Short mmCIF file of C-alpha atoms in Angstrom, two decimals:
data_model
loop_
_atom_site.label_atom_id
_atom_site.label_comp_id
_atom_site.label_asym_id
_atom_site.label_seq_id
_atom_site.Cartn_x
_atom_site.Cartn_y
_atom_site.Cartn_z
CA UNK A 63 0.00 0.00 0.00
CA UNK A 64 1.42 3.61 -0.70
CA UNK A 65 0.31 7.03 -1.50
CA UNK A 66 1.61 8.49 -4.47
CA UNK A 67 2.29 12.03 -5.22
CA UNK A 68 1.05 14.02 -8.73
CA UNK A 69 3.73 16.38 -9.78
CA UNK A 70 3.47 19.38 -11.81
CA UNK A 71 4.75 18.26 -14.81
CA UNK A 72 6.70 20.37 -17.57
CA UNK A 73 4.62 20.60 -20.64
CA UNK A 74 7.34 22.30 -22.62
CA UNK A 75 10.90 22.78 -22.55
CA UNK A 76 10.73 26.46 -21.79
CA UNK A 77 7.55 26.00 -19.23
CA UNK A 78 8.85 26.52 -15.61
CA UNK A 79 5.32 26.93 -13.45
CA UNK A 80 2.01 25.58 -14.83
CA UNK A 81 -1.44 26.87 -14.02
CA UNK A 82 -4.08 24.65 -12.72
CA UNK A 83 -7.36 25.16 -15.65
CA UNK A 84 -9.58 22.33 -14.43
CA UNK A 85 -9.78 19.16 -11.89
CA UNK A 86 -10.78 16.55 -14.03
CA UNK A 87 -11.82 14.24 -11.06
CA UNK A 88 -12.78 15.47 -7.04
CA UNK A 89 -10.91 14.42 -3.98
CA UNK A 90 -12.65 10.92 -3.34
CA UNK A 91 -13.47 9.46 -6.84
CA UNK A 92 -11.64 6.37 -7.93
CA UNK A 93 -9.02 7.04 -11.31
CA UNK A 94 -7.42 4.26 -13.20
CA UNK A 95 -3.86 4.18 -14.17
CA UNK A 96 -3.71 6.28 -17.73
CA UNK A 97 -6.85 8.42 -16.91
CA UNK A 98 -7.01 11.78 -17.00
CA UNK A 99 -6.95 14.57 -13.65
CA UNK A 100 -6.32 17.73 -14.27
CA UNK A 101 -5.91 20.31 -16.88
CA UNK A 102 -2.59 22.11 -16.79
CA UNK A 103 -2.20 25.40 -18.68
CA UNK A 104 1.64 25.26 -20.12
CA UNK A 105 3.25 28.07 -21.27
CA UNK A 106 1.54 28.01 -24.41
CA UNK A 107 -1.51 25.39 -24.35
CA UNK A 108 -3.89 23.52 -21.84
CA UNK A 109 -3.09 19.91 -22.03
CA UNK A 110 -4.61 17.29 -20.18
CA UNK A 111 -2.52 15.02 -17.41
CA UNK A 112 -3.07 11.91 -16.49
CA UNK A 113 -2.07 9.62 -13.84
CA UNK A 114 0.40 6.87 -14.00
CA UNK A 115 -1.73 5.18 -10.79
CA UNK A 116 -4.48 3.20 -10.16
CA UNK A 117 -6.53 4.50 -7.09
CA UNK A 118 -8.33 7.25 -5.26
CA UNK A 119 -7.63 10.58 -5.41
CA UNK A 120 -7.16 11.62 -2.23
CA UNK A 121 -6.57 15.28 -1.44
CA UNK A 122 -5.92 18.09 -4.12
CA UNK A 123 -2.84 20.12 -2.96
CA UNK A 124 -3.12 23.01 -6.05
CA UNK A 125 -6.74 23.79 -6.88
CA UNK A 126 -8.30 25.52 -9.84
CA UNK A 127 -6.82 28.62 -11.02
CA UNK A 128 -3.38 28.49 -9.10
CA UNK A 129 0.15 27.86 -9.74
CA UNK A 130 2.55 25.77 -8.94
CA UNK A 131 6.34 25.25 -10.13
CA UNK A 132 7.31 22.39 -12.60
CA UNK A 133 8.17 19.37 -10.15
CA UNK A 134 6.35 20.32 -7.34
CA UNK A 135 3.03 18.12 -6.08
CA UNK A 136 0.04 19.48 -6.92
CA UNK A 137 -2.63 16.10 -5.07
CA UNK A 138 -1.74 13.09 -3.46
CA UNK A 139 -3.41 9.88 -5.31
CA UNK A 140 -4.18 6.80 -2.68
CA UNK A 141 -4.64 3.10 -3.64
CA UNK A 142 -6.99 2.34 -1.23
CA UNK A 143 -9.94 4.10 0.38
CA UNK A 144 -8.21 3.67 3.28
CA UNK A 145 -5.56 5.59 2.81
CA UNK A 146 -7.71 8.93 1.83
CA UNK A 147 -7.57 10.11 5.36
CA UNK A 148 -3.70 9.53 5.70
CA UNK A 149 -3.05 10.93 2.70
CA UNK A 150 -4.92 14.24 3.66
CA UNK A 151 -3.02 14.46 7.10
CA UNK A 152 0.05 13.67 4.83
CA UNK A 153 -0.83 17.04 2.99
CA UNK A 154 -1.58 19.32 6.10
CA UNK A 155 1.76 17.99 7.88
CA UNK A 156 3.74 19.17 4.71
CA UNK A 157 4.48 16.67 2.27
CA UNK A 158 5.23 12.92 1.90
CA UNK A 159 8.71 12.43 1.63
CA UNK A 160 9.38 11.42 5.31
CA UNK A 161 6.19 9.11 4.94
CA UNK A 162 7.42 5.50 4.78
CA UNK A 163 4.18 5.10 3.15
CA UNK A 164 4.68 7.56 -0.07
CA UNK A 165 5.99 6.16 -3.05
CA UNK A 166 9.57 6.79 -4.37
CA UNK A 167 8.67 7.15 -7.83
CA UNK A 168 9.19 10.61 -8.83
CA UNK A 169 6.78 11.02 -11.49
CA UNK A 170 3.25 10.66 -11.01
CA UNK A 171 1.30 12.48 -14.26
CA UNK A 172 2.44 13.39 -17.55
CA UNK A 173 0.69 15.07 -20.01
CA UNK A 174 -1.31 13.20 -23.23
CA UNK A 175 -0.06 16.04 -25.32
CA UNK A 176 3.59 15.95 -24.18
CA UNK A 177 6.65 15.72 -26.50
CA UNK A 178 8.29 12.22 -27.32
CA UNK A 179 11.23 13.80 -25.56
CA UNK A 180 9.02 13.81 -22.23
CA UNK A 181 7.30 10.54 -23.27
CA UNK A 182 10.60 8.59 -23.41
CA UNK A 183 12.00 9.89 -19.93
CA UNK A 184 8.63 9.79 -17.98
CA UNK A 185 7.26 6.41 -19.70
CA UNK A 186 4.23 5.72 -21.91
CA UNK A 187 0.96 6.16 -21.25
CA UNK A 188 -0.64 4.86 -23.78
CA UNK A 189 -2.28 1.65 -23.45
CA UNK A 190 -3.34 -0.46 -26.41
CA UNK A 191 -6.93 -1.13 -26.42
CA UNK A 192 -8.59 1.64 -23.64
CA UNK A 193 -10.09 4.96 -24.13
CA UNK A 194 -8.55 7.90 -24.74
CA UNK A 195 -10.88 11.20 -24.81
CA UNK A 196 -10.15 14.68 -23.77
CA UNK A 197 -12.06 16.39 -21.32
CA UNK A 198 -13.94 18.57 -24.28
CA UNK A 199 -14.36 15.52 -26.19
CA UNK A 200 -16.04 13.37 -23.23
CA UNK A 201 -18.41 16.44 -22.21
CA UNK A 202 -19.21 17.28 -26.11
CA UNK A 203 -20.05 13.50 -26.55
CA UNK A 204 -22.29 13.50 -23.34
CA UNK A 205 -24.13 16.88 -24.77
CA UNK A 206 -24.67 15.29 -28.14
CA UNK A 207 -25.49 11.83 -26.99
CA UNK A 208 -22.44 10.35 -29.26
CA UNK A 209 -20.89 6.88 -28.37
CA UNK A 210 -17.29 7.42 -27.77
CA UNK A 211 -16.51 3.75 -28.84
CA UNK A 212 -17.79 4.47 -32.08
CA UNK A 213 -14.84 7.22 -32.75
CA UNK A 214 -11.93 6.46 -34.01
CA UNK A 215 -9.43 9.30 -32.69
CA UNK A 216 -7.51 11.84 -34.66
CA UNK A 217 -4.54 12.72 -31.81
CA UNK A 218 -2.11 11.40 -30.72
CA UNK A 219 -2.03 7.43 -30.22
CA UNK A 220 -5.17 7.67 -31.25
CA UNK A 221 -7.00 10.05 -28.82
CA UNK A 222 -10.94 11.49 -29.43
CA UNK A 223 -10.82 15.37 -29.37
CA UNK A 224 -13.80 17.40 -29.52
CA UNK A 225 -13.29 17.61 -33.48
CA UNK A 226 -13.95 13.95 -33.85
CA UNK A 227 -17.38 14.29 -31.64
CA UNK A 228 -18.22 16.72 -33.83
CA UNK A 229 -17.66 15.40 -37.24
CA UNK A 230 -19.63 12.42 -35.88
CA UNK A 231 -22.67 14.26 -34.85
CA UNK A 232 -22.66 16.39 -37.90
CA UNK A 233 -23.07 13.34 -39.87
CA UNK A 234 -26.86 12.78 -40.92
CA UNK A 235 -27.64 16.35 -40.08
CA UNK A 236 -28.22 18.35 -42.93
CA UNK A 237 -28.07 21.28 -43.15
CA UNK A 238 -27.10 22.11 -39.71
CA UNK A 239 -23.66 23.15 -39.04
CA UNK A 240 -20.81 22.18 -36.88
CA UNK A 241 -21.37 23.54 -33.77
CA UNK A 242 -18.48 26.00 -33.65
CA UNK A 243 -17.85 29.89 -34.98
CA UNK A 244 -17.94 30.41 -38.06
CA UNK A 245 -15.04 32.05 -39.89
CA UNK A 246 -15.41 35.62 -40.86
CA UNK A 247 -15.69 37.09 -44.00
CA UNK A 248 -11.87 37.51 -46.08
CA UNK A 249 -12.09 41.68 -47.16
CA UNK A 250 -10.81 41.52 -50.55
CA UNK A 251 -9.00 44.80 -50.78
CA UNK A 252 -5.96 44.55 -48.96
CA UNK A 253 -3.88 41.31 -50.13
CA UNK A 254 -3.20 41.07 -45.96
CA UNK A 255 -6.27 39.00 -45.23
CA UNK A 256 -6.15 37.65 -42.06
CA UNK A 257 -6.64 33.81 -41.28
CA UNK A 258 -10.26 32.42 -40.79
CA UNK A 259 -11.40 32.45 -38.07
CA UNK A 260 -10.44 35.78 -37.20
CA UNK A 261 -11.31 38.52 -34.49
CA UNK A 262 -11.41 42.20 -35.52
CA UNK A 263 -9.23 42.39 -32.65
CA UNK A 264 -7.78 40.81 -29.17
CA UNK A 265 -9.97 40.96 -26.64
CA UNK A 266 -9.27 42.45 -23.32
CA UNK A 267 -7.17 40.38 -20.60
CA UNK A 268 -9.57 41.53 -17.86
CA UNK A 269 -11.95 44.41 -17.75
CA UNK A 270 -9.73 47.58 -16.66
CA UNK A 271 -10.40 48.84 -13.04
CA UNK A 272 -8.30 52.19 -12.61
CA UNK A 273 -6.11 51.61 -9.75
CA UNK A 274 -6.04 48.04 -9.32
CA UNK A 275 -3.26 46.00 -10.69
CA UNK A 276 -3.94 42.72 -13.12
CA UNK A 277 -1.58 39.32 -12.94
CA UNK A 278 -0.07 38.45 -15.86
CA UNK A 279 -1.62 35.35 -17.44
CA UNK A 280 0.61 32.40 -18.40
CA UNK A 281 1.05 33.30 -21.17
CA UNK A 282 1.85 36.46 -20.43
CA UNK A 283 4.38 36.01 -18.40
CA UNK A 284 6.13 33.27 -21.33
CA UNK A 285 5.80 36.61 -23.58
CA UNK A 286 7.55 38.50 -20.89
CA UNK A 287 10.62 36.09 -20.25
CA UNK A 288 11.17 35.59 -24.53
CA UNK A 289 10.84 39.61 -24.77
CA UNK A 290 13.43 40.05 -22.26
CA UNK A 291 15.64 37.30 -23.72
CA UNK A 292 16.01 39.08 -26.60
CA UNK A 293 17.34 41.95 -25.25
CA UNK A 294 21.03 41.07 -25.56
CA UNK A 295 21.13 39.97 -29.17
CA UNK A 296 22.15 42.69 -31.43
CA UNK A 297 19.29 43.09 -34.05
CA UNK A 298 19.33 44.92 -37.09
CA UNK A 299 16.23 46.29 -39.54
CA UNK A 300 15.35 46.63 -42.79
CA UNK A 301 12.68 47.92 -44.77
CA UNK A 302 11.07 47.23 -48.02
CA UNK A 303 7.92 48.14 -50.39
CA UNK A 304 6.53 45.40 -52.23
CA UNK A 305 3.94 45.72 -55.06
CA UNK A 306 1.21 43.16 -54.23
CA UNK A 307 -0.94 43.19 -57.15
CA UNK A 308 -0.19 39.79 -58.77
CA UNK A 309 -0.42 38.72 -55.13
CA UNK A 310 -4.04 40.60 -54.78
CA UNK A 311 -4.99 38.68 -58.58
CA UNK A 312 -4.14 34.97 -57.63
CA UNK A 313 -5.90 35.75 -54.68
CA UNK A 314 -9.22 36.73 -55.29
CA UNK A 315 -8.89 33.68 -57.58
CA UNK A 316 -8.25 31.23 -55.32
CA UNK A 317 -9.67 32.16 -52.02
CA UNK A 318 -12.69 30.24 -53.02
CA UNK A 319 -10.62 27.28 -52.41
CA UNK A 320 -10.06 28.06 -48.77
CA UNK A 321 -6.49 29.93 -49.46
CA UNK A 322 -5.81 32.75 -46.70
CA UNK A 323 -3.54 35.50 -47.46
CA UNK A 324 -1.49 34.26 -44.12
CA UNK A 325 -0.37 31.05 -45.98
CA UNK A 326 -0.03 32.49 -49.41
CA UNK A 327 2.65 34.76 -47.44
CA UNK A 328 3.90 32.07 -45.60
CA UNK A 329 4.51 30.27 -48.94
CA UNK A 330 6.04 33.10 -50.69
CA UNK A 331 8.75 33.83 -47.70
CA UNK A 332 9.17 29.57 -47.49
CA UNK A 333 10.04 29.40 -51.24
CA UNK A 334 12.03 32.95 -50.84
CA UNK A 335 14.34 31.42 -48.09
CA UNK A 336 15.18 28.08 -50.07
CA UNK A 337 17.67 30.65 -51.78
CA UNK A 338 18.77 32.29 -48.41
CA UNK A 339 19.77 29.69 -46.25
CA UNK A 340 20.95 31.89 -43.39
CA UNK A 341 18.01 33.91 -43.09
CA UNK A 342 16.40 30.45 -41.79
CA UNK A 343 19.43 29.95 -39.71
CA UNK A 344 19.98 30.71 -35.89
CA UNK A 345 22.85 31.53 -33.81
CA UNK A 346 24.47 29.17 -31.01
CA UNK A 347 27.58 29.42 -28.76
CA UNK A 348 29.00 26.51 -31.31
CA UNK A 349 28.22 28.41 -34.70
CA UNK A 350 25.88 29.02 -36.98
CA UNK A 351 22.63 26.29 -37.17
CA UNK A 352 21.73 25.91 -40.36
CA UNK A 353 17.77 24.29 -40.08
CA UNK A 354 17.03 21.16 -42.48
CA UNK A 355 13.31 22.20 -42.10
CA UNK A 356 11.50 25.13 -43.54
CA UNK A 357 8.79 26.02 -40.85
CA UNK A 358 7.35 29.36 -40.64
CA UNK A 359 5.78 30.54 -37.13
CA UNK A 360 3.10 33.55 -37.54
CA UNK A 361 2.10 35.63 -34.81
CA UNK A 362 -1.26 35.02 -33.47
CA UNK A 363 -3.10 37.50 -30.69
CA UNK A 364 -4.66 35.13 -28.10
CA UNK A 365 -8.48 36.36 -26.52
CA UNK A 366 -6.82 36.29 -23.40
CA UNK A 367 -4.34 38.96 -24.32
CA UNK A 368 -1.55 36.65 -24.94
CA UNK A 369 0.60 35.99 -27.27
CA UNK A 370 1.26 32.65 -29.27
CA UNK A 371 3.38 31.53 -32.95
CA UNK A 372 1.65 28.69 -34.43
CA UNK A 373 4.00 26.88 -37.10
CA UNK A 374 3.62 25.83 -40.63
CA UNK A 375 5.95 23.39 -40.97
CA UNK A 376 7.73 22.70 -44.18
CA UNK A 377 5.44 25.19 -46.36
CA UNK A 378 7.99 25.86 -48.87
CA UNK A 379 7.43 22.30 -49.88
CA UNK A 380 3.61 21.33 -48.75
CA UNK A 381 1.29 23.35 -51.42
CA UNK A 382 -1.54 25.93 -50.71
CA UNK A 383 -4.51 24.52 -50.14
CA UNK A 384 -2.83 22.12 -47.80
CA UNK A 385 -1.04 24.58 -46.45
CA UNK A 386 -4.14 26.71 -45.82
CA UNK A 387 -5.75 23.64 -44.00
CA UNK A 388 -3.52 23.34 -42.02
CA UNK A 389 -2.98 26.77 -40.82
CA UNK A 390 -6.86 27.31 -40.33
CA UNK A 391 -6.59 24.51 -38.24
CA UNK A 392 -3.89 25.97 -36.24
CA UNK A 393 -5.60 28.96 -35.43
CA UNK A 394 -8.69 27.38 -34.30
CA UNK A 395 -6.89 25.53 -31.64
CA UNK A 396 -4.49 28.24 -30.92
CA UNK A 397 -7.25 29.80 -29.64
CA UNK A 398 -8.45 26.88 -27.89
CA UNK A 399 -5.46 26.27 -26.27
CA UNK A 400 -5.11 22.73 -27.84
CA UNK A 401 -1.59 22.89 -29.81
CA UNK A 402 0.86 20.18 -29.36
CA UNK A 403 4.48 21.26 -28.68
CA UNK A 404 6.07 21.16 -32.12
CA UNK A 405 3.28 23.12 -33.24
CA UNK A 406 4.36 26.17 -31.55
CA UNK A 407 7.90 25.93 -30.84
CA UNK A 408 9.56 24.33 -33.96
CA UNK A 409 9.56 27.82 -36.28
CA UNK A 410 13.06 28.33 -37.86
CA UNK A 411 11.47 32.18 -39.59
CA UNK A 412 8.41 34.11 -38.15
CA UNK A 413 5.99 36.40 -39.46
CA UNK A 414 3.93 39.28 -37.90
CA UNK A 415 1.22 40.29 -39.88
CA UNK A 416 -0.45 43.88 -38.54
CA UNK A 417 -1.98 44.49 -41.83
CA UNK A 418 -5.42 43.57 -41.15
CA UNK A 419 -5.10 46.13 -38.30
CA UNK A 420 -4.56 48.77 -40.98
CA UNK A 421 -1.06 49.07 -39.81
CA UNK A 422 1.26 51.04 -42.66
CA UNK A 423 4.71 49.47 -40.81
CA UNK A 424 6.31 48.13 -37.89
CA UNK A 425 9.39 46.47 -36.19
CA UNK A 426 9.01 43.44 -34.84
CA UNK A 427 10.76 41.71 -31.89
CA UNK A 428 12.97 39.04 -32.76
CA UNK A 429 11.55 35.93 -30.74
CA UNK A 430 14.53 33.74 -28.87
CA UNK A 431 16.26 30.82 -30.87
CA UNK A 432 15.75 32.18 -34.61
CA UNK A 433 17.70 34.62 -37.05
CA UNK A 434 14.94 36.32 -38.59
CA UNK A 435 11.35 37.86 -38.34
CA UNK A 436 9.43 39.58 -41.19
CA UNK A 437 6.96 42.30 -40.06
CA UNK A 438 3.88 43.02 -42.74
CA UNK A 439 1.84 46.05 -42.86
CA UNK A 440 -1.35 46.70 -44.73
CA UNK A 441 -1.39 46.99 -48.68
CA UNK A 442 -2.66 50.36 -49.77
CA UNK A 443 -2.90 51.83 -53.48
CA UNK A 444 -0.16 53.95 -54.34
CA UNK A 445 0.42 56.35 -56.83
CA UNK A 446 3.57 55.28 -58.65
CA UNK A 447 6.19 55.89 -61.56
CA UNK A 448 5.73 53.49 -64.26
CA UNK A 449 8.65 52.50 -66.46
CA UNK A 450 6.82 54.17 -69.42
CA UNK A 451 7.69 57.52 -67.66
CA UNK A 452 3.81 58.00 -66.49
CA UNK A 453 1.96 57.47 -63.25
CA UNK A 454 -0.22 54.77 -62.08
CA UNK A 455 -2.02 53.20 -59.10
CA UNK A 456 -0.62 50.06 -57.43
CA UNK A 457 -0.87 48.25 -54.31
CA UNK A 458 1.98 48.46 -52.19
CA UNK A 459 2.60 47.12 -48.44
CA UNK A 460 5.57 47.32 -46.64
CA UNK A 461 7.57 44.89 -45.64
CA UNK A 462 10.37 45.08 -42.45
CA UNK A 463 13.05 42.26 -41.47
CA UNK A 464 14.52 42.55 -38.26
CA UNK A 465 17.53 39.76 -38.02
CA UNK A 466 20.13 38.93 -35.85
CA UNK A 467 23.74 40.65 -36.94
CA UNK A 468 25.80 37.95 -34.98
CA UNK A 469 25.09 35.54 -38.09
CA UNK A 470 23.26 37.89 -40.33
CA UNK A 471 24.65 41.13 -42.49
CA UNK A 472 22.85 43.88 -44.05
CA UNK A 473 23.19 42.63 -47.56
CA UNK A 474 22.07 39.27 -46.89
CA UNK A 475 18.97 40.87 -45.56
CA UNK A 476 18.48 42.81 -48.21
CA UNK A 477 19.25 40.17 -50.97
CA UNK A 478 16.46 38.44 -49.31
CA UNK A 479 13.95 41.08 -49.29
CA UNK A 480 14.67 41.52 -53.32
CA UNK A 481 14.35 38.03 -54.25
CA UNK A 482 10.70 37.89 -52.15
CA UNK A 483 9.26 41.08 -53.76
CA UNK A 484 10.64 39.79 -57.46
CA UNK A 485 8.48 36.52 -56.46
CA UNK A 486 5.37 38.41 -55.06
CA UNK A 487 5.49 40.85 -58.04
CA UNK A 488 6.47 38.98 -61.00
CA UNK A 489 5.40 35.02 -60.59
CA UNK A 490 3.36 34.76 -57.78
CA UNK A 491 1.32 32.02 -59.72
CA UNK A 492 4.30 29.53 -58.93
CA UNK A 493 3.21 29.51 -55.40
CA UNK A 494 -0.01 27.46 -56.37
CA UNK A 495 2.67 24.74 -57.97
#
């Protein structure tokens, strides 16, 4: 018999505290080994944990909507009923490592979502066979009366997420839609579309209350330590305008297709830094890293005020409408708070779009671990020399790198820049190739 502890566990390999979202399961109900507790908000996205014990749960140390640092116990999980009431007087005397009857074993939860890295050190598990459901998933399933054994699972090893549930009970009904926002409408006069589903704008962190001071969120605070990480790399900027009316064409042409603007960007900067190597490079103490993958983070304003980079991996060589997919997808559970690990923190180039925000130009910040970020304002008509000596109206945005000048120069910068407006201008119909 033994009382095991469940630690806070680390989500991510920059996450050093983790926020309590949920308690899957209340002191006293029985959990099986694999099964999930809690709901940990990372860093970057609320993942579920479950336990590696079979048992009760006895006594919840950390309770909804607090903190607690990676490694630290956040409940005590008994085997026996038995052992509830120890394990509580276990908790008030201060913890359970002079108990003779808490277990050794260090680890007592890992995350469903975690990296392989995490998987490997903490153990599996998966188990071959049982259920796997999120917490969405289980209460969407119980709302729309859906058998969960009837699902076959789109995560990882095979786990049900609330898009499954919902495919399911979509299936049959028609017309009737699936029962989440809609995207809003694309405006077609600035090429700088932003992604479906979009808000106008971020919503507010809390409402303001003059005189009284707001925590940071989570996320927040991840912002805050990568913002101030970046203060001792020497940056560099440069600007450039960029006719986008081939751009504007090929859009309005395909859009019907479910392109965005965001990966038709994304493309045209993948494609651009096949040619420029160490624009997609980052600096280390040992040299320069030069990244086998193309994967292209863009900036994404969370509801909650915060701040997060979705990636799309390899998009100079996955094609538009895929790559749209995919990034529509991202967005949605961005926002939801439901993005695995690599999907946020495996960019090698990143791209801030404040375009749709009618933004002419910026400087961005240069996020930790990568050489390069490309800042996009809006596209406005311009009046313009043409090379027949007369005037004319064009679209033009403007376009500013910011990169770091321990591995990257001026000219290499620039070179880049030129090649990406000669694509955008003068073939942007190879991007749909």
């Amino acid at each position: 018999m033994s009382i095991h502890e469940v630690f806070m566990p680390a989500l991510s390999s920059t996450m050093t505290e983790g926020k309590i979202v949920s308690w899957v399961k209340s002191p006293g109900d029985k959990v099986e080994k694999g099964e999930t507790v809690v709901v940990v908000e990372s860093d970057k996205a609320d993942m579920d944990v479950e336990t590696f014990y079979e048992g009760f749960l006895a006594h919840i140390i950390v309770e909804a909507g607090e903190t607690a640092p990676v490694g630290s116990a956040i409940a005590f999980i008994a085997e026996t009923e038995a052992e509830i009431e120890q394990a509580k007087s276990l908790a008030n005397s201060g913890g359970a490592a002079a108990t003779p009857t808490s277990s050794p074993e260090p680890v007592a939860a890992t995350a469903s979502a975690a990296t392989p890295a995490l998987a490997s050190q903490n153990g599996s598990n998966h188990k071959e066979g049982r259920l796997v459901a999120s917490p969405r998933a289980r209460k969407l399933a119980k709302e729309l009366k859906v058998d969960l054994t009837t699902l076959q699972g789109s995560g990882p090893h095979g786990r049900i997420v609330a898009e499954d549930v919902e495919a399911l009970s979509n299936k049959g009904k028609q017309p009737a839609p699936a029962p989440v926002a809609p995207p809003a409408p694309v405006p077609t006069s600035a090429p700088v579309a932003p992604p479906a589903p979009r808000t106008p704008a971020p919503a507010p962190v809390a409402a303001a209350v003059p005189g009284q001071t707001v925590p940071l969120t989570t996320f927040q605070n991840a912002v805050v330590r990568n913002m101030v990480a970046t203060i001792s790399v020497p940056v560099f900027r440069v600007g450039y305008t960029i006719t986008t009316d081939g751009l504007d064409k090929l859009y309005k042409q395909i859009k019907s297709k479910g392109v965005t603007m965001t990966a038709l960007l994304a493309k045209a900067v993948a494609v651009t830094l096949q040619k420029h190597p160490l624009l997609n490079a980052s600096y280390s103490d040992q040299g320069i890293v030069y990244h086998s993958d193309i994967n292209i983070s863009v900036a994404v304003a969370m509801d909650d005020g915060g701040l997060i980079t979705p990636v799309l991996q390899n998009a100079d060589a996955v094609d538009i409408y895929s790559l749209s997919r995919t990034w529509k997808s991202l967005v949605e559970r961005a926002r939801a708070k439901q993005l695995q690990p690599q999907e946020y923190n495996s960019g090698t180039f990143t791209l801030s779009n404040l375009g749709m925000f009618g933004v002419d130009k910026f400087d961005a910040i240069l996020p930790p671990g990568q050489g390069s970020i490309l800042a996009i304002g809006a596209s406005r008509p311009q009046v313009v020399a043409t090379a027949d000596g007369l005037f004319g109206v064009r679209q033009q945005m403007q376009v500013n790198i910011t990169s770091d000048h321990r591995i990257i120069y001026g000219a290499h910068a620039a070179a880049f820049l030129q090649d990406l407006a000669k694509l955008i201008e003068t073939n942007p119909q190879s991007l749909t190739l």
